[in-house]
Coordinates of C-alpha atoms (C1' of nucleotides) in Angstrom, one line a residue:
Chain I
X225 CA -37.2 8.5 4.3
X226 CA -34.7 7.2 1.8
X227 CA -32.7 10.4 3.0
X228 CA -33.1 9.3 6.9
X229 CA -31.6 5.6 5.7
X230 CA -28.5 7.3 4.2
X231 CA -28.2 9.5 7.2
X232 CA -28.4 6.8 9.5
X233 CA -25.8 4.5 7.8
X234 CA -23.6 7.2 7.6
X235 CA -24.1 7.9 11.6
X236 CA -23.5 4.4 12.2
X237 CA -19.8 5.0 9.9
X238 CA -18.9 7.4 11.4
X239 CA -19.8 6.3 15.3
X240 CA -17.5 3.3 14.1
X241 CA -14.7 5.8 13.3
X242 CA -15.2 7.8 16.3
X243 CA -15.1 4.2 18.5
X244 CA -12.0 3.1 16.6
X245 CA -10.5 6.1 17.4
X246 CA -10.9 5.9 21.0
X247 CA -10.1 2.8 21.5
X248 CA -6.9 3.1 19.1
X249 CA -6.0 6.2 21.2
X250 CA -6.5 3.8 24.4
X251 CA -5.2 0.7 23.6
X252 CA -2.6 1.6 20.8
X253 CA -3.5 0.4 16.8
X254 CA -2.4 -2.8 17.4
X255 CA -4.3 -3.1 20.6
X256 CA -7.7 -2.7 19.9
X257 CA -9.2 -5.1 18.1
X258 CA -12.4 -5.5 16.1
X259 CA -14.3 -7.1 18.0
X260 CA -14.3 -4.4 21.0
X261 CA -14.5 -1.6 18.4
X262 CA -17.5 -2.7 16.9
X263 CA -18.9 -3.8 20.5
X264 CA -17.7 -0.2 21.9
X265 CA -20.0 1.4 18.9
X266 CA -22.8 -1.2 20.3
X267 CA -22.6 -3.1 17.3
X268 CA -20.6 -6.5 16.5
X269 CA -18.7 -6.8 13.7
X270 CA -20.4 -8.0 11.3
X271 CA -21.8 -4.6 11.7
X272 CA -18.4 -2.7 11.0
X273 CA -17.7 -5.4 8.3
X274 CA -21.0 -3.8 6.6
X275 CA -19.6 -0.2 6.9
X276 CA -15.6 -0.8 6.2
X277 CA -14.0 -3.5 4.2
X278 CA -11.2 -4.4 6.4
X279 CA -9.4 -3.5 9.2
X280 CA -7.1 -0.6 7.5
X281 CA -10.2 1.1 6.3
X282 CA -11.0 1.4 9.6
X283 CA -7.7 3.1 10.5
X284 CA -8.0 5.3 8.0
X285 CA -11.8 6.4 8.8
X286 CA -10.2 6.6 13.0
X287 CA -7.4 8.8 11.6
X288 CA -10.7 11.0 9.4
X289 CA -11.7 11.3 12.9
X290 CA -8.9 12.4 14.6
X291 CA -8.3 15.3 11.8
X292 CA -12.0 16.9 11.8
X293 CA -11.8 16.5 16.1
X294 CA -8.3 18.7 16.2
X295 CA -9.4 21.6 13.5
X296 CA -12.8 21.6 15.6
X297 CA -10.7 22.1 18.6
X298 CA -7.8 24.4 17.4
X299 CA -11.2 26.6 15.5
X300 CA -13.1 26.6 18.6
X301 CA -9.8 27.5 20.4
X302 CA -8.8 30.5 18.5
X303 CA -12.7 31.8 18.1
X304 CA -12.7 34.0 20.6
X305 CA -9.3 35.5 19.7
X306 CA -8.5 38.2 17.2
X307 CA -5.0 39.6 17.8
X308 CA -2.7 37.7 15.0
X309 CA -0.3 36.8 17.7
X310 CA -2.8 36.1 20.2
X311 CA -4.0 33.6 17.9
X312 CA -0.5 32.5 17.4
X313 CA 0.2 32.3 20.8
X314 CA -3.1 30.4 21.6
X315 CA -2.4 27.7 18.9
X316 CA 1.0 27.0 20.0
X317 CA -0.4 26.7 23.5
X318 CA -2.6 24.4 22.1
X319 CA -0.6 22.1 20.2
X320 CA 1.8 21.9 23.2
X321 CA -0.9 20.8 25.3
X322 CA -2.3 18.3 23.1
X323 CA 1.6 16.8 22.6
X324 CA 2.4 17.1 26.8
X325 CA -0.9 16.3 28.4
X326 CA -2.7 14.3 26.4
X327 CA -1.9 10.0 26.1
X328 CA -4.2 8.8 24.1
X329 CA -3.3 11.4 21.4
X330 CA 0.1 10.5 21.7
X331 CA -0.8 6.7 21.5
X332 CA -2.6 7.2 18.6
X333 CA -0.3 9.2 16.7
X334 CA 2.8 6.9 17.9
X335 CA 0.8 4.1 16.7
X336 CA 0.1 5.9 13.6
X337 CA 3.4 6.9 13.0
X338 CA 4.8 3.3 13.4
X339 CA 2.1 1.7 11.2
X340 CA 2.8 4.8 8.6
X341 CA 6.1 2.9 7.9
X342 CA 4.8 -0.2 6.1
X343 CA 1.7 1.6 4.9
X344 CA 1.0 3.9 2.0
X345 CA -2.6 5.0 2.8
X346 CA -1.9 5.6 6.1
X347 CA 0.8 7.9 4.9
X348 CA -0.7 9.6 2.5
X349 CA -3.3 10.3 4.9
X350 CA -1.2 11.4 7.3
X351 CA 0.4 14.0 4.5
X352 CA -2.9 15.9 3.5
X353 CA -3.2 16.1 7.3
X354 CA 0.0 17.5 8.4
X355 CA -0.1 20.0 4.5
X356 CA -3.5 21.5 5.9
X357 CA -1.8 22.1 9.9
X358 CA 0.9 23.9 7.9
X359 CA -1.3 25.8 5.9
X360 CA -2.8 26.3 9.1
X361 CA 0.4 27.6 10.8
X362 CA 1.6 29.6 7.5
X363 CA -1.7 31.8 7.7
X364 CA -0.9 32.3 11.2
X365 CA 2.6 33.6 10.6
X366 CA 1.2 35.9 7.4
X367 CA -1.4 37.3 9.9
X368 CA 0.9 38.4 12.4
X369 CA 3.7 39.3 9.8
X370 CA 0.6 41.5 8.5
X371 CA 0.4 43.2 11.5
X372 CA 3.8 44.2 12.0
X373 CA 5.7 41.1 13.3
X374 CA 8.7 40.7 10.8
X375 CA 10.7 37.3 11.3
X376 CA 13.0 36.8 9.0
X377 CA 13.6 34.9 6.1
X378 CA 11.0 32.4 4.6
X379 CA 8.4 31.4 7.4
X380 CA 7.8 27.4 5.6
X381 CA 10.6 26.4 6.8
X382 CA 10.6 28.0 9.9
X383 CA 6.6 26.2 10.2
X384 CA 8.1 22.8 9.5
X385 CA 11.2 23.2 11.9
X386 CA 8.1 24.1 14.4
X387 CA 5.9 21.4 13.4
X388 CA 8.7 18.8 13.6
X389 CA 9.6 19.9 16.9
X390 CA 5.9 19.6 17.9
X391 CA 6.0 16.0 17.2
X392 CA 9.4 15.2 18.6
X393 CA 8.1 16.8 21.7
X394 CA 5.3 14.4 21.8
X395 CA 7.5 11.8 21.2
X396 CA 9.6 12.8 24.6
X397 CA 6.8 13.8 26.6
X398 CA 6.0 9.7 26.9
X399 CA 9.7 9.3 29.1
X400 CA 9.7 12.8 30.5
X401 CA 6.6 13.2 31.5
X402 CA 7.9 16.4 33.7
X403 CA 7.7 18.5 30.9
X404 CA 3.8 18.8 31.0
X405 CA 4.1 20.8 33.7
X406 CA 2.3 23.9 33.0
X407 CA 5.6 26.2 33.4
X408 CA 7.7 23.9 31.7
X409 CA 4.9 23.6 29.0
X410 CA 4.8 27.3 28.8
X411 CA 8.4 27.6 28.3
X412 CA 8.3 25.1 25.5
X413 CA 5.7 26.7 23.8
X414 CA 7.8 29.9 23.8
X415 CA 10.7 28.5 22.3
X416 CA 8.0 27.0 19.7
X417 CA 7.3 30.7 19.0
X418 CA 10.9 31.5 19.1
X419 CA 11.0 28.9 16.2
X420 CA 8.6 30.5 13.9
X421 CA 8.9 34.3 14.7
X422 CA 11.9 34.9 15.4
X423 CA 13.5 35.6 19.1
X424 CA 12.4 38.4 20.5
X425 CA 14.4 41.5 20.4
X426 CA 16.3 41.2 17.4
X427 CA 13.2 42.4 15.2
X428 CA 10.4 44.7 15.3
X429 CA 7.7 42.8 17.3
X430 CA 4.7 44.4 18.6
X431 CA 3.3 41.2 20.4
X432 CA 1.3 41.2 23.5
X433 CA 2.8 43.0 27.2
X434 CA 2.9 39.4 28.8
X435 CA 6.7 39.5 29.6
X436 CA 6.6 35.6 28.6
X437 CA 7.4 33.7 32.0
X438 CA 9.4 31.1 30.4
X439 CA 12.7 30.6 32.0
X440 CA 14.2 30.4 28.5
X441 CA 14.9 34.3 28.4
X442 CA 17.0 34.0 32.0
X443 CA 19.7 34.7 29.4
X444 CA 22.0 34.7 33.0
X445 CA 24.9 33.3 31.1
X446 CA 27.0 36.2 30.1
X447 CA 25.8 39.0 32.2
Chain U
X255 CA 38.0 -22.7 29.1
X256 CA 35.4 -21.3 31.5
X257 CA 35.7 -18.1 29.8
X258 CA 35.4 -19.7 26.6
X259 CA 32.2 -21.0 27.3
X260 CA 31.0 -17.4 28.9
X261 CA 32.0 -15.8 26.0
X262 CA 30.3 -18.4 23.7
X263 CA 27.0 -17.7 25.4
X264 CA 27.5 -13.7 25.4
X265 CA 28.4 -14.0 21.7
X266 CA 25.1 -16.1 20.5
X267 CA 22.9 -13.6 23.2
X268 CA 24.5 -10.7 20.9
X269 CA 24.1 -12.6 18.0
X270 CA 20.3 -13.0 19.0
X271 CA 20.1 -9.1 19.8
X272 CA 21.4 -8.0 16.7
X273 CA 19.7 -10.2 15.0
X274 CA 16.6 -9.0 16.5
X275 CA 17.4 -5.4 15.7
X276 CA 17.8 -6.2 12.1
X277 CA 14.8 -7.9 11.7
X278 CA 12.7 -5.1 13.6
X279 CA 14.3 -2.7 11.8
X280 CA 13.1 -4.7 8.5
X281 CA 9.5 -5.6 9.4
X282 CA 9.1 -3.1 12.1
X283 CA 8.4 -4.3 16.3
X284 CA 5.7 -6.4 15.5
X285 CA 5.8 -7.3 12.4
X286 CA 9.1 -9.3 13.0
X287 CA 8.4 -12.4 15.1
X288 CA 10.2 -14.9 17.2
X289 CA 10.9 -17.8 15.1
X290 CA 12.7 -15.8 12.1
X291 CA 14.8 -13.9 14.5
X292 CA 16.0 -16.9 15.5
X293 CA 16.3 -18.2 12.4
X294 CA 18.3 -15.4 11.2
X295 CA 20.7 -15.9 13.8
X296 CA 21.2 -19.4 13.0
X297 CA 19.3 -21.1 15.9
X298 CA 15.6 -21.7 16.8
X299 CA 13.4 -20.5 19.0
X300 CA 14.5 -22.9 21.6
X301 CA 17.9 -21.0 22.0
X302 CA 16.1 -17.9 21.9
X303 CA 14.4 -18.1 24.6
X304 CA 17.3 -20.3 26.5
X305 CA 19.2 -16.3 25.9
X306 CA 15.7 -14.4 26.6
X307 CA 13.0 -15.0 28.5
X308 CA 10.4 -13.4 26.9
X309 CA 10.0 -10.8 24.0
X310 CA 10.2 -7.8 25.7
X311 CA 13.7 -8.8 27.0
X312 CA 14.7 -9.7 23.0
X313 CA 13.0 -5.8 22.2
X314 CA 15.3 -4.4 25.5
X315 CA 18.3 -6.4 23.9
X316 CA 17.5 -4.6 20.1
X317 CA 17.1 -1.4 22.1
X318 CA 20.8 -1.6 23.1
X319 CA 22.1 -2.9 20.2
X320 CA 20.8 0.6 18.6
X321 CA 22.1 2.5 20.9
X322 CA 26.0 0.6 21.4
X323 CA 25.4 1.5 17.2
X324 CA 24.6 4.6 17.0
X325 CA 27.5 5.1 19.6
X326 CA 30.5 3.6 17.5
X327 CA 28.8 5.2 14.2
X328 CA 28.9 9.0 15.5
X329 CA 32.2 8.2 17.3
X330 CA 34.0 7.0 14.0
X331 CA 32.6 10.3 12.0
X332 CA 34.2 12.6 14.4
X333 CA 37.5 10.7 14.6
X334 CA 38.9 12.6 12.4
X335 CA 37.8 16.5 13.2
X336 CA 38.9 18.5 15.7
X337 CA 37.8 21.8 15.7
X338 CA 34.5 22.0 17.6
X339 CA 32.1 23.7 15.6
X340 CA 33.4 20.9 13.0
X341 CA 32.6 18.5 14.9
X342 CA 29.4 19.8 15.7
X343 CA 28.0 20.3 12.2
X344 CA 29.3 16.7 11.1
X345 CA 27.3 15.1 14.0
X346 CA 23.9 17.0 13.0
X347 CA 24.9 16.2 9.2
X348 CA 25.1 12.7 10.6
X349 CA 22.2 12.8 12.8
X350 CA 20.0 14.2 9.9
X351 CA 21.0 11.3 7.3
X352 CA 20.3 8.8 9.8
X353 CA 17.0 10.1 10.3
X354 CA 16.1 11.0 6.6
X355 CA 17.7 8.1 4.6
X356 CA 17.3 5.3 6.6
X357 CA 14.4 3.8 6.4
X358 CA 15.1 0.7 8.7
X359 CA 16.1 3.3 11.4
X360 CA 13.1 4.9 11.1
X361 CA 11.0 1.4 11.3
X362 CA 12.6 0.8 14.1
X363 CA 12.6 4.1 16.6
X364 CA 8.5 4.4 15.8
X365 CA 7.8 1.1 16.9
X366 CA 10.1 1.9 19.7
X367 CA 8.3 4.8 20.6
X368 CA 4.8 3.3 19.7
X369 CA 5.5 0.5 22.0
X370 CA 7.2 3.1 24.6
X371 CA 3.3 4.2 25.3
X372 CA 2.6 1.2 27.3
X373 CA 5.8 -0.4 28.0
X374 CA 7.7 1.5 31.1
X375 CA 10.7 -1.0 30.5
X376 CA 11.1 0.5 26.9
X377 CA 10.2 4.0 28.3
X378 CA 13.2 4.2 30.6
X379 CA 15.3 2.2 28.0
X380 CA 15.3 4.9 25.8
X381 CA 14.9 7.9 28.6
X382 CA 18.8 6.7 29.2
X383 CA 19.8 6.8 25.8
X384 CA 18.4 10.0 25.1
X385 CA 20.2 11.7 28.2
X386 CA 23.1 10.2 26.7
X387 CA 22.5 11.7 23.4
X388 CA 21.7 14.8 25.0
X389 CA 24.6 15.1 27.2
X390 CA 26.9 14.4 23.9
X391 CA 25.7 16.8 22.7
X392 CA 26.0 19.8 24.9
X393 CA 29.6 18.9 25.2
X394 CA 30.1 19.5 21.3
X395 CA 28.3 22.8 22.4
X396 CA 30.5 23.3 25.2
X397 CA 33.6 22.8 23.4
X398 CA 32.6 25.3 20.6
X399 CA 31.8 27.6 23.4
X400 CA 35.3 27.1 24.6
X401 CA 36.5 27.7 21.3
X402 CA 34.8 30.8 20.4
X403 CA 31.3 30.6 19.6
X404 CA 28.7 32.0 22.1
X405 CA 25.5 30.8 21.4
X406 CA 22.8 32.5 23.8
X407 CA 21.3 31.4 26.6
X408 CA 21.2 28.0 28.0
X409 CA 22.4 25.4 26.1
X410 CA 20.4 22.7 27.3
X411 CA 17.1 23.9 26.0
X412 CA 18.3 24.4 22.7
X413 CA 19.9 20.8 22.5
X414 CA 16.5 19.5 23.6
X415 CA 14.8 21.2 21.2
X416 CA 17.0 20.4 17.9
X417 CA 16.6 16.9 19.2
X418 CA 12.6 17.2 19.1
X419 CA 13.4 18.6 15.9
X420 CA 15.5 15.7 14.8
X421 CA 12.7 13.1 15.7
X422 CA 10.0 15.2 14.2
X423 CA 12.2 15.4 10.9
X424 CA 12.1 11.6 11.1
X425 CA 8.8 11.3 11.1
X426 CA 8.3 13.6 8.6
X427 CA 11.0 11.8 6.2
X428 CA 8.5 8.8 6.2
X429 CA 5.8 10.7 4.2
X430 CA 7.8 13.5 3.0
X431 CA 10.6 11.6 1.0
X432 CA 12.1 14.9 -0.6
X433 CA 13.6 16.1 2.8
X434 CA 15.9 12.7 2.0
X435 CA 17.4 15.0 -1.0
X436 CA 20.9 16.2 -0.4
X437 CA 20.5 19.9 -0.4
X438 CA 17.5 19.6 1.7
X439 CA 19.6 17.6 4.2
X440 CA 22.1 20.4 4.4
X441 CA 19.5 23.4 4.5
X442 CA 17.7 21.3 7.6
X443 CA 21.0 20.2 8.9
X444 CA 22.0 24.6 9.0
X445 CA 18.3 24.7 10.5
X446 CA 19.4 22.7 13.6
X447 CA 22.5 24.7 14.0
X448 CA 20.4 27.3 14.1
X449 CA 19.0 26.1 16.7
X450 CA 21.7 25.4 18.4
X451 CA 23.9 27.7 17.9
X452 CA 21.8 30.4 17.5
X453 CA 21.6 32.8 14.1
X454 CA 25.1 33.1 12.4
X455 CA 25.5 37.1 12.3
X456 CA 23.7 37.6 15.4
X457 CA 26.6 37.1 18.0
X458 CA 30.1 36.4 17.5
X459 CA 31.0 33.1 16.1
X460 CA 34.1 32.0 14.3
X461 CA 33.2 28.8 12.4
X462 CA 34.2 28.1 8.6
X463 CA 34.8 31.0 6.6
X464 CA 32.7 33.1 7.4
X465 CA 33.6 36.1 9.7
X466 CA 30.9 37.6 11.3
X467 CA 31.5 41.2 12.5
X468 CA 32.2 40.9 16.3
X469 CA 30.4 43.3 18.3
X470 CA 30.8 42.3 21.8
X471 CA 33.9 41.2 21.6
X472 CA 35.9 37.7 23.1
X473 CA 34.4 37.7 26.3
X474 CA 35.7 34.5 27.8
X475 CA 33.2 31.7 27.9
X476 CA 33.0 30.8 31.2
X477 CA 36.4 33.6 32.7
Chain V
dT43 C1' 34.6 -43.2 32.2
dC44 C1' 30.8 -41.3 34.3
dT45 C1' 27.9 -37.4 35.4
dG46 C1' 25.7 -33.2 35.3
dG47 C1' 24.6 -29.1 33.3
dA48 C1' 24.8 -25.7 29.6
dC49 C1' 23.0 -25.2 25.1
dC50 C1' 19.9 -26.0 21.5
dA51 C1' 16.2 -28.5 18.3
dT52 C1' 11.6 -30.2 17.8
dA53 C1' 7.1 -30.5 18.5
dC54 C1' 3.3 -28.8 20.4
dC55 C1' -0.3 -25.9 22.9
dG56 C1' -3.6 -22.4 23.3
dA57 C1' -5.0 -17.9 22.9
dT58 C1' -5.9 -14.2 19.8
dC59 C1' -7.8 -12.1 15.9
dG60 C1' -8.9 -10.7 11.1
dG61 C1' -12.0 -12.2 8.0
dT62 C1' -16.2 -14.9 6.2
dA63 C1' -20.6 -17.5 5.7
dC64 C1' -25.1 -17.4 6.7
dG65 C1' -29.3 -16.4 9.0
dC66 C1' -32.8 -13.1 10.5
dG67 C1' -35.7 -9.1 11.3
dG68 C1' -37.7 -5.1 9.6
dG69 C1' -38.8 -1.4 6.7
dG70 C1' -39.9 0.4 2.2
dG71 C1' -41.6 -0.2 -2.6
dA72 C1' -45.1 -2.5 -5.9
Chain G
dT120 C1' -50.0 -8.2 1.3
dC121 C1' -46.0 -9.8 -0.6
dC122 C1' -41.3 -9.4 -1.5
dC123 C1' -36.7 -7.7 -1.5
dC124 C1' -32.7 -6.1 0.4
dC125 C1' -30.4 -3.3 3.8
dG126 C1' -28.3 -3.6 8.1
dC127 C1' -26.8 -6.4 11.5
dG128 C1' -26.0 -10.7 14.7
dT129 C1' -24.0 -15.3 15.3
dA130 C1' -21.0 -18.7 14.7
dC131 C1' -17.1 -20.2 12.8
dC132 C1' -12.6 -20.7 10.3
dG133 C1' -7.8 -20.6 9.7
dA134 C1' -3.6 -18.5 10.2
dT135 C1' -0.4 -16.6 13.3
dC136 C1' 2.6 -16.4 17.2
dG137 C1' 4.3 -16.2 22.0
dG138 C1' 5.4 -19.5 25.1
dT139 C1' 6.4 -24.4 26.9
dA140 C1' 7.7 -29.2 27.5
dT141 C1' 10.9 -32.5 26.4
dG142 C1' 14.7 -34.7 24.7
dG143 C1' 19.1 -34.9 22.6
dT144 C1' 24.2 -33.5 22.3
dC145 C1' 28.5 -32.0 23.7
dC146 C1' 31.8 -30.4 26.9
dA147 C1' 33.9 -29.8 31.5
dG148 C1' 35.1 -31.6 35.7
dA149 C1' 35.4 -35.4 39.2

DNA sequence: TCTGGACCATACCGATCGGTACGCGGGGGA
DNA sequence: TCCCCCGCGTACCGATCGGTATGGTCCAGA
């Protein structure tokens, strides 16, 4: 029983940080406020002022949130795939998708991103985050160099030239929306790889027979 | 006298804008409000909004303070230089510091962009600076075509993605302080010509020293 | 000199929102 | 059965801030 209490305080945290984060993602950080967090959990606040101290607490338990949701994703992504640079392939897709198509993650991260400036915690938060996605991306890369894709040089900071991309291309994708089109998105995604691995051709790659439809390898301007 | 008085009123409206961009830039979009703006311009709020009529239309006025900035600034670096390939690497070397060292620029372009999420004003605001950016851009690429260096492929992409790349490595600056290091700011500033550019060594280029073996010859950029 | 309007200061309003004080019900331990 | 405290609701406070109403001042033109 004394189990069941803890369980179901921690249920109620943690459906506090999962409505925080939807509504943050919905409304921005600075446009959700307490009161319709707390009421969107089907509490009131002084509820959430039970389970989190103040307001920044709350970001940080919406940005907890927001990590465990995108490894459970990217995990249950890659599952069913094997192949190094399937996997690869699959997580860039992902990632793209997530930056192109998806608003509210962009609003949150944007919002994120602006409060990061003025707020330690939030940034450090945002560090162990972004450290485990490239660890993440790293093991990718070692996997696939294991299996007989060679890019050259060191792959970190071919990862972080990737990741930063990643973001910048969320960043654009909220005034040119036209590049979540699926072929455009497909194409981006591709130059992503291009990023990490190498461009294909001018080293040993044994990766997949899709002849990667992105308009990128036209290559029409000297021949 | 007429046009004294015009110009009067222009001169405390830009007064009022670059005041406003300062003080964003200091305490981020919304950190920053009204009455201190005006303050720091040496008026109240009454003048303010006798200039503006709202905030939005003080943020729109910031917006193209930046951007007339960050105009002049990358204009007066590559007064001096020439040669294109020069003038390309010393307007990523720019681009780079701006980004990694500056932390009221920073402050500034995430609240922009966090604000860009539900403001289409802002949105299209910064879509036309970007394609400015962007087109700048691909003519430093164009005239180091002209001059010798044939990076493969369309230019265009590449641009866009070394300036995702440049907004990511912002972003990343803010909780990843080192990349602010000099040396680190020249290896990621060689990354984005890289990107650009493509691989020194893998086509012919002719930049700085450093002959690469040409293989395919000077075929004529665009003969 | 008179007048009107541009320009700006002052004072104020009202809505929002983070945070707090306090009360209450209910479940678990003695 | 009694009591205690955990979890939560209710009401409220106080500060902030965008926006407005109003009046004053100075200059240009008639």
């Amino acid at each position: 029983m004394v189990q069941n209490m803890a369980a179901r305080r921690a249920d109620m945290a943690d459906r506090l940080g999962r409505s925080a984060f939807e509504l943050f993602a919905r409304e921005g950080l600075e446009g959700a406020n307490l009161d319709e967090i707390a009421a969107h959990a089907g509490v009131t606040k002084g509820s959430l002022y039970w389970h989190y101290g103040s307001r920044q607490e709350l970001v940080l338990a919406a940005c907890n949130h927001y990590y465990r949701r995108w490894q459970r994703q990217v995990h249950a992504v890659l599952a069913p795939l094997t192949d190094p640079m399937a996997r690869l392939r699959r997580a860039l897709d992902f990632s793209v998708r997530s930056c192109v198509a998806d608003p509210a993650n962009r609003r949150f991260t944007t919002g994120l991103f602006a409060l990061m400036q003025s707020d330690a915690a939030v940034r450090s938060s945002w560090f162990q985050f972004y450290d485990t996605v490239r660890e993440f991306y790293l093991g990718l890369v070692a996997a696939a160099k294991a299996a007989g894709v060679f890019p050259p040089g060191d792959a970190r900071p071919r990862v972080d030239l990737m990741l930063e991309a990643m973001e910048g291309l969320k960043l654009r994708a909220a005034f040119e929306p036209h590049i979540a089109d699926p072929d455009e998105q497909a194409a981006v995604a591709a130059g992503l790889l291009e990023v990490v691995v190498g461009r294909p051709g001018s080293h040993t790659v044994q990766y997949g027979g899709k002849p990667a439809a992105s308009r990128r390898g036209a290559k029409g301007g000297g021949a």
